[in-house]
Amino acid sequence: MAHPELSIVIPAYNESARIERALDRVLSCVAEQGWDAEVLVVDDGSTDDTAAIVQRWMTKYPRLHLVKNPGNRGKGYSVRNGLLQAAGEIVMFTDADLSAPMEEAERLIAALNDGADVAIGSRWMDRTRQTIHQPLYRQFFGRCFNWVTRTVMGLPFKDTQCGFKAFKRSAAQVIFRLQTIERWGFDPEILFIARKLKYVVREVPVTWGHDERSRMSYLRDGIKMLEDMARIRGNFVAGRYDKAIAAMKDTSSMVTPPVEKVVKVSSVEAR
């Protein structure tokens, strides 16, 4: 079977209340837009019936797949696991709440077709595109975190945390093999790595509607992300990324499939 042009990865942890709506909207969009696409849901050790729901949908949609993490590893691990197993020439991830409508993927794809290697959705480039605004305290903490990220890590982007990003397959296969952060702080790291490798990263304004059911705690998770940024900076200063890049080149592992204990369940196995 020929590889799809697009792979859409959805990280999911205990998403039984939202995953069917997400699948309906994503798969409907794929059909309406005529995309040659596969969809991969990465189950991050859910304790509810998220995986069972996905497997039920797989009986109707052959290009819908379930990837299972070895336990609860975090959003960063889930995104990496899904994107490294994705077969598309363009690979992207979106949150299960679909705060950015799936149709907005066209904007990311256009940026990649226009020469970018990485396209990241942004909530702050054009605030008129926000359909449901975050509470003021979330806006405040989010902007503060982004300022710290820009200052400490030298990232020029207005929004590093938007869960709507796309990559050319060749870039993703390199960037995500160098990723070390497995939870919420992974976004700044992959952007830091992309810039270090001289990839073209383009920030694209997207329509966005805040979901009140977001599980992220700006206090608890914000502190952890600050720790992650310190770790990323430490990795850079210690030359760990340079050593990893050299090792990848020496072993020709830039295009080798990931070696991880995961299960990619096909629609046949789900019946």
Short mmCIF file of C-alpha atoms in Angstrom, two decimals:
data_model
loop_
_atom_site.label_atom_id
_atom_site.label_comp_id
_atom_site.label_asym_id
_atom_site.label_seq_id
_atom_site.Cartn_x
_atom_site.Cartn_y
_atom_site.Cartn_z
CA MET A 1 0.00 0.00 0.00
CA ALA A 2 1.34 3.45 -0.93
CA HIS A 3 2.24 5.76 1.90
CA PRO A 4 -0.33 8.48 2.66
CA GLU A 5 0.46 12.11 1.97
CA LEU A 6 -0.60 13.16 5.48
CA SER A 7 -0.49 11.57 8.94
CA ILE A 8 -2.58 13.07 11.75
CA VAL A 9 -1.50 12.07 15.27
CA ILE A 10 -3.83 12.53 18.25
CA PRO A 11 -2.26 11.93 21.70
CA ALA A 12 -4.90 10.66 24.14
CA TYR A 13 -5.01 9.93 27.85
CA ASN A 14 -8.38 9.03 29.42
CA GLU A 15 -10.22 10.77 26.58
CA SER A 16 -13.33 8.56 26.49
CA ALA A 17 -15.56 11.64 26.88
CA ARG A 18 -14.03 13.45 23.88
CA ILE A 19 -12.39 10.93 21.57
CA GLU A 20 -15.50 9.99 19.55
CA ARG A 21 -16.25 13.63 18.80
CA ALA A 22 -12.61 14.14 17.85
CA LEU A 23 -12.58 11.12 15.54
CA ASP A 24 -15.85 12.17 13.91
CA ARG A 25 -14.58 15.68 13.21
CA VAL A 26 -11.13 14.61 12.02
CA LEU A 27 -12.33 11.78 9.78
CA SER A 28 -15.15 13.90 8.37
CA CYS A 29 -12.67 16.66 7.59
CA VAL A 30 -10.33 14.19 5.87
CA ALA A 31 -13.20 13.01 3.67
CA GLU A 32 -14.53 16.52 2.92
CA GLN A 33 -11.07 17.89 2.05
CA GLY A 34 -10.17 14.82 0.01
CA TRP A 35 -6.91 14.37 1.92
CA ASP A 36 -4.86 11.23 1.38
CA ALA A 37 -4.44 10.73 5.13
CA GLU A 38 -4.07 8.27 7.95
CA VAL A 39 -5.05 9.00 11.55
CA LEU A 40 -3.12 7.61 14.52
CA VAL A 41 -4.47 7.83 18.07
CA VAL A 42 -1.71 7.32 20.63
CA ASP A 43 -3.12 5.93 23.85
CA ASP A 44 -0.92 7.01 26.76
CA GLY A 45 -1.81 4.23 29.19
CA SER A 46 -5.46 5.25 29.62
CA THR A 47 -7.39 3.60 32.43
CA ASP A 48 -10.78 4.24 30.81
CA ASP A 49 -12.14 2.80 27.55
CA THR A 50 -10.36 5.24 25.19
CA ALA A 51 -8.54 2.39 23.41
CA ALA A 52 -11.70 0.29 23.08
CA ILE A 53 -13.58 3.20 21.51
CA VAL A 54 -10.81 3.76 18.97
CA GLN A 55 -10.70 0.05 18.11
CA ARG A 56 -14.45 0.08 17.53
CA TRP A 57 -14.10 2.99 15.09
CA MET A 58 -11.22 1.18 13.36
CA THR A 59 -13.61 -1.49 12.07
CA LYS A 60 -15.14 1.20 9.84
CA TYR A 61 -12.04 3.20 8.98
CA PRO A 62 -9.06 1.19 7.66
CA ARG A 63 -6.70 4.17 7.86
CA LEU A 64 -7.41 4.78 11.52
CA HIS A 65 -4.78 3.21 13.79
CA LEU A 66 -4.21 2.81 17.51
CA VAL A 67 -0.70 3.14 18.94
CA LYS A 68 -0.27 2.06 22.57
CA ASN A 69 2.42 3.49 24.82
CA PRO A 70 4.06 1.22 27.40
CA GLY A 71 2.16 2.84 30.28
CA ASN A 72 1.55 6.52 31.00
CA ARG A 73 4.59 8.36 29.65
CA GLY A 74 3.34 11.87 28.92
CA LYS A 75 2.18 14.00 26.00
CA GLY A 76 5.69 14.55 24.66
CA TYR A 77 6.36 10.81 24.52
CA SER A 78 2.98 10.23 22.85
CA VAL A 79 3.58 12.81 20.15
CA ARG A 80 7.07 11.47 19.45
CA ASN A 81 5.85 7.88 19.37
CA GLY A 82 3.05 8.70 16.96
CA LEU A 83 5.03 10.92 14.61
CA LEU A 84 7.95 8.51 14.34
CA GLN A 85 5.57 5.69 13.41
CA ALA A 86 3.52 7.81 11.01
CA ALA A 87 3.93 7.04 7.32
CA GLY A 88 2.85 10.36 5.77
CA GLU A 89 5.09 12.72 3.81
CA ILE A 90 3.65 15.41 6.09
CA VAL A 91 3.10 14.49 9.74
CA MET A 92 1.22 16.57 12.28
CA PHE A 93 -0.33 16.38 15.70
CA THR A 94 -3.43 17.90 17.20
CA ASP A 95 -4.91 17.76 20.68
CA ALA A 96 -7.96 15.58 21.29
CA ASP A 97 -10.03 18.65 22.22
CA LEU A 98 -9.51 20.01 18.67
CA SER A 99 -9.25 23.56 20.00
CA ALA A 100 -7.89 24.35 16.54
CA PRO A 101 -10.44 23.07 13.98
CA MET A 102 -9.02 20.28 11.82
CA GLU A 103 -9.68 22.38 8.71
CA GLU A 104 -6.93 24.74 9.90
CA ALA A 105 -4.40 22.04 8.97
CA GLU A 106 -4.61 23.49 5.45
CA ARG A 107 -2.76 26.57 6.76
CA LEU A 108 0.06 24.45 8.17
CA ILE A 109 0.28 22.34 5.01
CA ALA A 110 0.42 25.50 2.89
CA ALA A 111 3.38 26.77 4.94
CA LEU A 112 5.22 23.48 4.41
CA ASN A 113 4.48 23.54 0.69
CA ASP A 114 5.82 27.09 0.63
CA GLY A 115 9.25 26.01 1.89
CA ALA A 116 8.97 25.54 5.64
CA ASP A 117 10.19 22.34 7.29
CA VAL A 118 8.08 22.91 10.41
CA ALA A 119 4.78 24.81 10.71
CA ILE A 120 3.39 25.69 14.14
CA GLY A 121 -0.07 26.98 14.91
CA SER A 122 -0.26 30.21 16.89
CA ARG A 123 -3.04 31.55 19.06
CA TRP A 124 -1.36 34.92 19.52
CA MET A 125 -0.35 36.08 16.04
CA ASP A 126 -3.94 37.06 15.28
CA ARG A 127 -6.13 37.19 18.38
CA THR A 128 -9.23 37.93 16.28
CA ARG A 129 -9.12 34.25 15.27
CA GLN A 130 -9.79 33.13 18.87
CA THR A 131 -13.41 31.98 19.02
CA ILE A 132 -13.46 31.15 22.74
CA HIS A 133 -10.95 33.07 24.83
CA GLN A 134 -8.99 31.62 27.73
CA PRO A 135 -9.73 32.93 31.23
CA LEU A 136 -7.57 35.95 32.06
CA TYR A 137 -5.42 34.02 34.54
CA ARG A 138 -4.59 31.43 31.86
CA GLN A 139 -3.77 34.15 29.37
CA PHE A 140 -1.50 35.81 31.94
CA PHE A 141 0.41 32.64 32.86
CA GLY A 142 0.60 31.56 29.23
CA ARG A 143 2.12 34.86 28.09
CA CYS A 144 4.53 34.90 31.04
CA PHE A 145 5.69 31.38 30.20
CA ASN A 146 6.13 32.31 26.56
CA TRP A 147 8.19 35.38 27.52
CA VAL A 148 10.45 33.22 29.66
CA THR A 149 10.77 30.70 26.83
CA ARG A 150 11.70 33.39 24.33
CA THR A 151 14.22 34.91 26.72
CA VAL A 152 15.90 31.78 28.09
CA MET A 153 15.89 29.67 24.94
CA GLY A 154 16.09 32.34 22.26
CA LEU A 155 12.91 31.18 20.54
CA PRO A 156 11.30 34.00 18.53
CA PHE A 157 7.79 32.53 18.39
CA LYS A 158 4.71 34.13 19.90
CA ASP A 159 3.21 30.76 20.84
CA THR A 160 5.34 27.68 21.49
CA GLN A 161 2.66 25.66 23.31
CA CYS A 162 -0.11 25.47 20.72
CA GLY A 163 -0.94 21.77 20.27
CA PHE A 164 -1.21 22.05 16.51
CA LYS A 165 2.05 21.50 14.64
CA ALA A 166 3.09 19.94 11.32
CA PHE A 167 6.40 18.71 9.92
CA LYS A 168 7.88 17.43 6.73
CA ARG A 169 8.54 13.76 7.38
CA SER A 170 12.29 14.14 6.82
CA ALA A 171 12.50 16.86 9.49
CA ALA A 172 10.29 15.03 11.99
CA GLN A 173 12.37 11.86 11.75
CA VAL A 174 15.43 13.81 12.90
CA ILE A 175 13.91 16.27 15.38
CA PHE A 176 11.90 13.74 17.36
CA ARG A 177 14.80 11.28 17.68
CA LEU A 178 16.69 14.03 19.50
CA GLN A 179 13.79 14.90 21.81
CA THR A 180 14.39 14.11 25.50
CA ILE A 181 11.43 15.82 27.24
CA GLU A 182 8.47 13.46 27.51
CA ARG A 183 5.79 15.57 29.18
CA TRP A 184 4.36 19.10 28.78
CA GLY A 185 7.71 20.83 28.19
CA PHE A 186 8.47 19.04 24.94
CA ASP A 187 7.23 21.82 22.62
CA PRO A 188 10.07 24.29 23.32
CA GLU A 189 12.60 21.48 23.00
CA ILE A 190 11.51 20.35 19.53
CA LEU A 191 11.49 23.98 18.35
CA PHE A 192 14.92 24.54 19.90
CA ILE A 193 16.24 21.44 18.13
CA ALA A 194 14.65 22.46 14.82
CA ARG A 195 16.33 25.87 14.92
CA LYS A 196 19.64 24.34 15.95
CA LEU A 197 19.46 22.08 12.89
CA LYS A 198 18.69 25.12 10.70
CA TYR A 199 15.25 23.89 9.73
CA VAL A 200 12.85 26.56 8.51
CA VAL A 201 10.14 27.01 11.17
CA ARG A 202 7.11 29.10 10.26
CA GLU A 203 4.51 30.30 12.76
CA VAL A 204 0.97 30.38 11.35
CA PRO A 205 -2.08 32.07 12.92
CA VAL A 206 -4.91 29.58 13.42
CA THR A 207 -8.49 29.72 14.63
CA TRP A 208 -8.62 28.63 18.26
CA GLY A 209 -11.34 27.99 20.82
CA HIS A 210 -10.33 27.35 24.43
CA ASP A 211 -11.64 24.14 26.01
CA GLU A 212 -12.41 24.51 29.72
CA ARG A 213 -11.72 20.80 30.22
CA SER A 214 -8.00 21.31 29.64
CA ARG A 215 -6.04 19.24 32.17
CA MET A 216 -3.01 21.49 32.24
CA SER A 217 -2.28 23.23 35.55
CA TYR A 218 -0.31 26.42 34.95
CA LEU A 219 1.12 26.30 38.48
CA ARG A 220 2.11 22.64 38.73
CA ASP A 221 2.86 22.02 35.08
CA GLY A 222 4.33 25.49 34.62
CA ILE A 223 6.95 24.80 37.28
CA LYS A 224 7.75 21.46 35.65
CA MET A 225 8.10 23.14 32.24
CA LEU A 226 10.54 25.66 33.71
CA GLU A 227 12.56 22.72 34.99
CA ASP A 228 12.40 21.19 31.52
CA MET A 229 13.70 24.41 29.97
CA ALA A 230 16.64 24.36 32.36
CA ARG A 231 17.26 20.77 31.32
CA ILE A 232 17.14 21.69 27.62
CA ARG A 233 19.56 24.55 28.19
CA GLY A 234 21.83 22.20 30.15
CA ASN A 235 21.75 19.65 27.33
CA PHE A 236 22.76 22.36 24.90
CA VAL A 237 25.61 23.70 27.04
CA ALA A 238 26.90 20.16 27.65
CA GLY A 239 26.84 19.46 23.91
CA ARG A 240 24.43 16.53 24.25
CA TYR A 241 22.42 17.49 21.18
CA ASP A 242 25.60 17.78 19.11
CA LYS A 243 26.75 14.36 20.27
CA ALA A 244 23.35 12.84 19.53
CA ILE A 245 23.32 14.36 16.03
CA ALA A 246 26.81 12.99 15.35
CA ALA A 247 25.80 9.54 16.63
CA MET A 248 22.74 9.52 14.39
CA LYS A 249 24.84 10.36 11.35
CA ASP A 250 27.45 7.73 12.23
CA THR A 251 24.84 4.99 12.58
CA SER A 252 22.69 6.17 9.65
CA SER A 253 19.71 6.13 12.03
CA MET A 254 18.14 9.26 10.59
CA VAL A 255 15.60 7.14 8.72
CA THR A 256 15.48 3.97 10.82
CA PRO A 257 12.11 3.06 12.39
CA PRO A 258 11.94 3.73 16.14
CA VAL A 259 12.68 0.85 18.49
CA GLU A 260 10.07 1.14 21.23
CA LYS A 261 7.74 -1.23 23.00
CA VAL A 262 4.52 -0.14 21.32
CA VAL A 263 1.68 -1.82 19.52
CA LYS A 264 0.21 -0.43 16.32
CA VAL A 265 -3.16 -2.10 16.12
CA SER A 266 -4.58 -2.46 12.64
CA SER A 267 -8.26 -2.34 11.72
CA VAL A 268 -8.12 -6.06 10.94
CA GLU A 269 -6.95 -6.89 14.46
CA ALA A 270 -9.69 -4.72 15.92
CA ARG A 271 -12.53 -6.78 14.45
#
